[in-house]
Amino acid sequence: MIHFAIVGCGHIAHKHAKAMKLAQDAHLYAVCDTNRISLDDFIVKTGAIGYSDYSAMLDDPKIDVINICTPSGLHERLAVQAANAGKHIIVEKPVALDLESAARIQEACLRNGVKCAVVHPNRFRPAIVELKKMLEQGKFGTISHVNATVRWNRNQAYYDQALWRGTKAMDGGVLMNQAIHNLDLLLWLMGPVKHIQALTTTRLRDIEAEDVAAALLEFESGVVGMVEAASTIYPKNYEESLSIFGEKGTAVIGGPTASWIKHWAFEDSVQADNEQLIRRIEADPHGIPGHQQIISDMIGAIREDREPVVTVEDGRNALKLVLDIYEAADRNATARSFVQPGAAH
């Protein structure tokens, strides 16, 4: 049995606790939060040992893995502490809010010989797994372009739940919080990005970070990528999609979450086989929950002494792409500010 501990008893921690119940050989041993109400509620619901002092929890020799479920701005400090205490780590996305913090997490894990996984669970969705197979088999031929779309709702009440939500120092906006999963998928499927044009803005929510973003990517392979992300969709989550277009194949994964096959056509495929695949995905679009897969993979990584499927480096790459989009948007904003209304250009 591998003993896990959760720090941060907010909304996402409940997904981790549920995943531990479902994963074989995983046991939620302890939880930690400075908010006594949240902590006591979590203790009652899970039966775990409760700590209000993180350092004290790290001193417990029974704990094998720390799951970091706090606001993003705290990830670095908590992860480095856990690594220095010899604990393996599962950290919620984003791995950190800047590249220097991500590097310090990575260095601490290497120095202390501990594993660290970043929670990017969308890679485990059945439709995405099938999409990855088709790419690896070369079924698309030369790919012309890809598209990632997140059209979701995070209303003002969502951001008003806590002062840190929507801030640049502790949280970030729609790219850092929602669309980072889709950016991770693009990197996992298409490889590195070499050029970006972008625009980000805050249209409807009273927050510091962006609630709408659009980016045009050029991958090192020459593939063109388009990203649209918004947390302003009324009245609820509408669409999350991932599309790939190639000379010999087209695939669109969509729905409220990118879990259903909306289009699946390949030059050398049999239509009956395509329809059978679509029906199989529709029967169980989510498969084994992504958080459960992350937990189980960490157990395997510890026992087999290997890297987790989603590494700190993977988390850093997704973070870097978000930051590069922000930088491109800033360049774009600066360029636009030099163009006067009505001026010839």
Coordinates of C-alpha atoms in Angstrom, one line a residue:
M1 CA 0.0 0.0 0.0
I2 CA 1.3 3.5 -1.0
H3 CA 0.3 6.2 1.5
F4 CA -0.7 9.5 0.1
A5 CA -1.2 12.9 1.8
I6 CA -3.1 15.9 0.4
V7 CA -2.1 19.5 1.1
G8 CA -5.0 22.0 0.3
C9 CA -8.5 20.8 1.1
G10 CA -10.4 22.7 -1.6
H11 CA -12.5 21.6 -4.5
I12 CA -9.8 19.7 -6.5
A13 CA -8.6 17.8 -3.4
H14 CA -11.9 15.9 -3.5
K15 CA -11.1 14.5 -6.9
H16 CA -7.7 13.3 -5.6
A17 CA -9.4 11.7 -2.6
K18 CA -11.9 9.9 -4.8
A19 CA -9.1 8.8 -7.2
M20 CA -7.3 7.3 -4.3
K21 CA -10.3 5.2 -3.3
L22 CA -10.6 3.8 -6.8
A23 CA -6.9 3.2 -7.4
Q24 CA -5.4 -0.1 -6.4
D25 CA -2.9 0.0 -3.5
A26 CA -3.5 3.7 -2.8
H27 CA -4.4 4.9 0.7
L28 CA -5.2 8.5 1.7
Y29 CA -3.4 8.6 4.9
A30 CA -3.3 12.3 5.8
V31 CA -4.6 15.8 4.8
C32 CA -3.3 19.3 5.6
D33 CA -4.9 22.7 5.5
T34 CA -4.5 26.0 7.4
N35 CA -8.3 26.5 7.2
R36 CA -9.6 24.5 10.1
I37 CA -13.2 24.3 8.8
S38 CA -12.0 22.9 5.4
L39 CA -9.6 20.5 7.2
D40 CA -12.2 19.2 9.6
D41 CA -14.7 18.7 6.9
F42 CA -12.2 16.7 4.8
I43 CA -11.2 14.6 7.8
V44 CA -14.9 13.7 8.4
K45 CA -15.4 12.8 4.8
T46 CA -12.2 10.8 4.3
G47 CA -11.1 9.5 7.7
A48 CA -7.6 10.7 7.1
I49 CA -5.3 12.1 9.7
G50 CA -5.4 15.9 9.8
Y51 CA -2.6 18.3 10.0
S52 CA -2.7 22.1 10.2
D53 CA 1.1 22.3 10.1
Y54 CA 2.6 21.2 6.7
S55 CA 6.1 20.7 8.2
A56 CA 4.7 18.4 10.8
M57 CA 2.9 16.4 8.2
L58 CA 6.2 16.1 6.2
D59 CA 7.9 14.6 9.3
D60 CA 5.5 11.7 9.3
P61 CA 7.6 8.7 8.0
K62 CA 4.5 6.8 6.8
I63 CA 3.7 9.2 4.0
D64 CA 5.1 8.2 0.6
V65 CA 3.5 10.8 -1.7
I66 CA 2.3 14.4 -1.2
N67 CA -0.5 15.6 -3.5
I68 CA -0.4 19.4 -3.8
C69 CA -3.9 20.9 -4.3
T70 CA -3.3 24.4 -3.2
P71 CA -3.5 27.7 -5.2
S72 CA -0.9 27.6 -7.9
G73 CA 1.3 30.3 -6.4
L74 CA 2.1 28.0 -3.5
H75 CA 3.2 25.0 -5.6
E76 CA 6.9 25.7 -5.7
R77 CA 7.4 26.2 -1.9
L78 CA 5.3 23.2 -1.0
A79 CA 6.9 20.9 -3.7
V80 CA 10.4 21.8 -2.7
Q81 CA 9.7 21.2 0.9
A82 CA 8.2 17.8 0.1
A83 CA 11.1 16.8 -2.1
N84 CA 13.6 17.9 0.6
A85 CA 11.6 15.7 3.1
G86 CA 12.1 12.7 0.7
K87 CA 8.4 12.6 -0.4
H88 CA 7.3 11.8 -4.0
I89 CA 5.0 14.5 -5.4
I90 CA 1.8 14.9 -7.5
V91 CA 1.2 18.5 -8.2
E92 CA -1.9 20.0 -9.7
K93 CA -1.6 22.0 -12.9
P94 CA 0.0 24.4 -13.6
V95 CA 3.2 23.0 -12.1
A96 CA 4.1 26.6 -11.1
L97 CA 3.4 30.1 -12.4
D98 CA 6.9 30.9 -13.7
L99 CA 9.7 28.9 -15.2
E100 CA 12.2 29.6 -12.4
S101 CA 9.8 28.1 -9.9
A102 CA 9.3 25.0 -12.1
A103 CA 13.0 24.7 -12.4
R104 CA 13.5 24.8 -8.7
I105 CA 10.9 22.0 -8.2
Q106 CA 12.6 19.9 -10.9
E107 CA 16.0 20.5 -9.3
A108 CA 14.8 19.6 -5.8
C109 CA 13.3 16.4 -7.0
L110 CA 16.4 15.3 -8.8
R111 CA 18.6 16.2 -5.9
N112 CA 16.5 14.2 -3.5
G113 CA 15.8 11.3 -5.8
V114 CA 12.0 11.6 -5.7
K115 CA 9.3 11.3 -8.4
C116 CA 7.1 14.2 -9.4
A117 CA 4.0 14.0 -11.6
V118 CA 2.0 17.0 -12.9
V119 CA -1.8 16.6 -13.2
H120 CA -2.6 16.8 -16.9
P121 CA -5.3 14.0 -17.0
N122 CA -6.7 14.8 -20.4
R123 CA -4.0 12.6 -22.0
F124 CA -5.8 9.5 -20.6
R125 CA -9.2 10.2 -22.1
P126 CA -10.2 7.2 -24.4
A127 CA -10.8 9.4 -27.5
I128 CA -7.4 11.2 -27.0
V129 CA -5.6 7.8 -26.6
E130 CA -7.1 6.7 -29.9
L131 CA -6.1 10.0 -31.5
K132 CA -2.5 9.5 -30.3
K133 CA -2.4 6.0 -31.8
M134 CA -3.5 7.4 -35.3
L135 CA -0.7 10.0 -35.2
E136 CA 1.9 7.4 -34.2
Q137 CA 0.8 5.2 -37.0
G138 CA 1.1 8.0 -39.5
K139 CA -2.6 7.8 -40.5
F140 CA -3.0 11.6 -41.0
G141 CA -0.1 11.8 -43.5
T142 CA 1.3 15.3 -43.6
I143 CA -0.7 17.5 -41.1
S144 CA -1.8 20.9 -42.3
H145 CA -3.2 22.3 -39.1
V146 CA -4.6 21.7 -35.6
N147 CA -7.2 23.5 -33.5
A148 CA -7.8 23.6 -29.7
T149 CA -10.9 25.3 -28.4
V150 CA -12.1 25.9 -24.8
R151 CA -15.4 27.7 -24.6
W152 CA -16.3 27.4 -20.9
N153 CA -18.1 29.4 -18.2
R154 CA -16.4 30.6 -15.1
N155 CA -18.8 33.2 -13.8
Q156 CA -17.9 36.0 -11.4
A157 CA -19.2 34.0 -8.4
Y158 CA -16.5 31.4 -9.3
Y159 CA -13.8 34.0 -9.0
D160 CA -15.3 35.6 -5.9
Q161 CA -15.0 32.4 -3.9
A162 CA -11.5 33.4 -2.8
L163 CA -9.3 36.5 -3.1
W164 CA -6.5 34.6 -4.9
R165 CA -8.7 33.5 -7.8
G166 CA -8.0 35.3 -11.1
T167 CA -4.8 37.0 -9.7
K168 CA -1.6 36.8 -11.6
A169 CA 0.5 36.1 -8.5
M170 CA -1.5 33.1 -7.3
D171 CA -3.8 31.8 -10.1
G172 CA -3.8 33.2 -13.6
G173 CA -6.6 33.3 -16.2
V174 CA -8.2 31.0 -18.7
L175 CA -5.0 29.9 -20.3
M176 CA -3.2 29.0 -17.1
N177 CA -6.2 27.4 -15.5
Q178 CA -8.4 25.8 -18.1
A179 CA -6.7 25.8 -21.5
I180 CA -3.3 24.6 -20.2
H181 CA -4.6 21.1 -20.4
N182 CA -5.3 21.6 -24.1
L183 CA -1.9 23.2 -24.7
D184 CA -0.3 20.2 -23.0
L185 CA -2.2 18.0 -25.5
L186 CA -1.0 20.0 -28.4
L187 CA 2.6 19.7 -27.3
W188 CA 2.2 16.0 -26.6
L189 CA 0.7 15.4 -30.0
M190 CA 2.5 17.9 -32.2
G191 CA 5.8 18.6 -30.6
P192 CA 7.5 22.0 -29.8
V193 CA 6.3 25.4 -30.9
K194 CA 8.7 27.8 -32.7
H195 CA 6.5 30.9 -33.3
I196 CA 3.4 32.5 -31.7
Q197 CA 1.1 35.4 -32.4
A198 CA -1.5 36.1 -29.8
L199 CA -4.1 38.3 -28.2
T200 CA -5.4 38.1 -24.6
T201 CA -7.9 40.3 -22.9
T202 CA -10.2 40.6 -19.9
R203 CA -13.7 41.2 -21.3
L204 CA -16.3 40.3 -18.7
R205 CA -14.9 39.1 -15.4
D206 CA -13.6 41.4 -12.7
I207 CA -10.2 39.7 -12.4
E208 CA -6.6 40.6 -13.0
A209 CA -5.8 37.9 -15.5
E210 CA -7.4 37.2 -18.9
D211 CA -10.8 35.6 -19.5
V212 CA -10.4 35.5 -23.4
A213 CA -7.4 34.4 -25.4
A214 CA -6.6 33.6 -29.0
A215 CA -3.3 32.3 -30.4
L216 CA -1.8 31.3 -33.7
L217 CA 1.0 28.8 -33.3
E218 CA 3.7 27.5 -35.7
F219 CA 5.1 24.2 -34.6
E220 CA 8.7 23.2 -35.4
S221 CA 7.3 20.6 -37.8
G222 CA 5.6 23.4 -39.8
V223 CA 2.1 22.5 -38.6
V224 CA -0.2 25.5 -38.0
G225 CA -2.1 25.6 -34.7
M226 CA -5.0 27.7 -33.5
V227 CA -6.0 28.2 -29.9
E228 CA -9.2 29.8 -28.7
A229 CA -9.9 29.9 -24.9
A230 CA -12.6 31.7 -23.0
S231 CA -14.2 31.5 -19.6
T232 CA -17.0 33.9 -20.6
I233 CA -19.4 31.6 -22.3
Y234 CA -23.0 32.0 -21.2
P235 CA -24.6 30.3 -19.3
K236 CA -22.4 27.2 -18.8
N237 CA -19.6 25.2 -20.4
Y238 CA -20.3 24.8 -24.1
E239 CA -17.4 23.2 -25.8
E240 CA -13.9 21.8 -25.5
S241 CA -12.5 20.4 -28.7
L242 CA -9.3 19.2 -30.3
S243 CA -9.1 18.9 -34.1
I244 CA -6.4 17.5 -36.4
F245 CA -6.4 18.0 -40.2
G246 CA -4.0 16.0 -42.5
E247 CA -3.7 15.0 -46.1
K248 CA -5.0 11.5 -45.4
G249 CA -7.1 12.0 -42.3
T250 CA -9.3 14.3 -40.2
A251 CA -10.3 13.8 -36.5
V252 CA -12.3 16.1 -34.3
I253 CA -12.7 15.3 -30.6
G254 CA -15.3 17.5 -28.9
G255 CA -18.4 17.9 -26.6
P256 CA -18.6 19.9 -23.4
T257 CA -15.3 18.2 -22.6
A258 CA -13.1 16.8 -25.4
S259 CA -14.2 13.3 -24.8
W260 CA -16.5 12.4 -27.8
I261 CA -15.4 11.6 -31.4
K262 CA -17.3 14.1 -33.6
H263 CA -15.5 13.3 -36.8
W264 CA -13.2 10.5 -37.7
A265 CA -12.2 9.9 -41.4
F266 CA -9.0 8.3 -42.7
E267 CA -8.0 7.3 -46.2
D268 CA -7.3 3.7 -45.5
S269 CA -10.0 3.1 -42.8
V270 CA -13.1 1.0 -43.0
Q271 CA -16.3 3.0 -42.2
A272 CA -17.8 0.2 -40.2
D273 CA -14.6 0.1 -38.0
N274 CA -14.9 3.9 -37.5
E275 CA -18.5 3.7 -36.5
Q276 CA -17.7 0.9 -34.0
L277 CA -15.0 3.0 -32.5
I278 CA -17.3 6.0 -32.2
R279 CA -19.9 3.8 -30.5
R280 CA -17.4 2.4 -28.1
I281 CA -16.2 5.9 -27.1
E282 CA -19.8 7.1 -26.7
A283 CA -20.5 4.2 -24.3
D284 CA -17.7 5.2 -22.0
P285 CA -16.3 8.6 -23.1
H286 CA -14.4 9.3 -19.9
G287 CA -13.0 5.8 -19.2
I288 CA -10.9 5.5 -16.0
P289 CA -10.8 9.0 -14.5
G290 CA -7.6 10.9 -15.3
H291 CA -6.8 11.6 -11.6
Q292 CA -7.1 7.9 -10.9
Q293 CA -4.7 7.2 -13.8
I294 CA -2.2 9.8 -12.4
I295 CA -2.4 8.1 -8.9
S296 CA -2.0 4.6 -10.3
D297 CA 0.9 5.7 -12.5
M298 CA 2.7 7.3 -9.6
I299 CA 2.4 4.0 -7.7
G300 CA 3.9 2.2 -10.8
A301 CA 6.7 4.8 -11.1
I302 CA 7.7 4.3 -7.4
R303 CA 7.7 0.5 -7.6
E304 CA 9.4 0.3 -11.0
D305 CA 11.7 3.2 -10.3
R306 CA 10.8 5.1 -13.5
E307 CA 9.6 8.5 -14.4
P308 CA 5.8 9.2 -14.2
V309 CA 3.9 9.5 -17.5
V310 CA 3.4 13.2 -17.0
T311 CA 6.7 14.6 -15.7
V312 CA 7.8 17.9 -14.3
E313 CA 9.4 18.6 -17.7
D314 CA 6.0 18.1 -19.3
G315 CA 4.4 20.4 -16.9
R316 CA 7.1 23.0 -17.5
N317 CA 6.6 22.8 -21.2
A318 CA 2.9 23.5 -20.9
L319 CA 3.6 26.3 -18.6
K320 CA 6.2 27.8 -21.0
L321 CA 3.7 27.7 -23.8
V322 CA 1.2 29.7 -21.7
L323 CA 3.9 32.2 -20.8
D324 CA 5.1 32.4 -24.4
I325 CA 1.5 33.2 -25.5
Y326 CA 1.3 35.9 -22.8
E327 CA 4.6 37.4 -24.1
A328 CA 3.4 37.3 -27.7
A329 CA 0.1 39.0 -26.6
D330 CA 2.2 41.7 -24.9
R331 CA 4.2 42.3 -28.0
N332 CA 1.0 42.5 -30.0
A333 CA -0.5 45.0 -27.6
T334 CA 2.7 47.1 -27.7
A335 CA 2.7 47.1 -31.5
R336 CA -1.0 48.1 -31.6
S337 CA -0.4 51.0 -29.2
F338 CA 1.9 52.6 -31.8
V339 CA -0.9 52.6 -34.4
Q340 CA -3.0 55.8 -34.0
P341 CA -6.7 55.6 -34.9
G342 CA -7.2 56.7 -38.5
A343 CA -3.5 56.5 -39.2
A344 CA -2.3 54.8 -42.4
H345 CA -0.6 51.5 -41.8

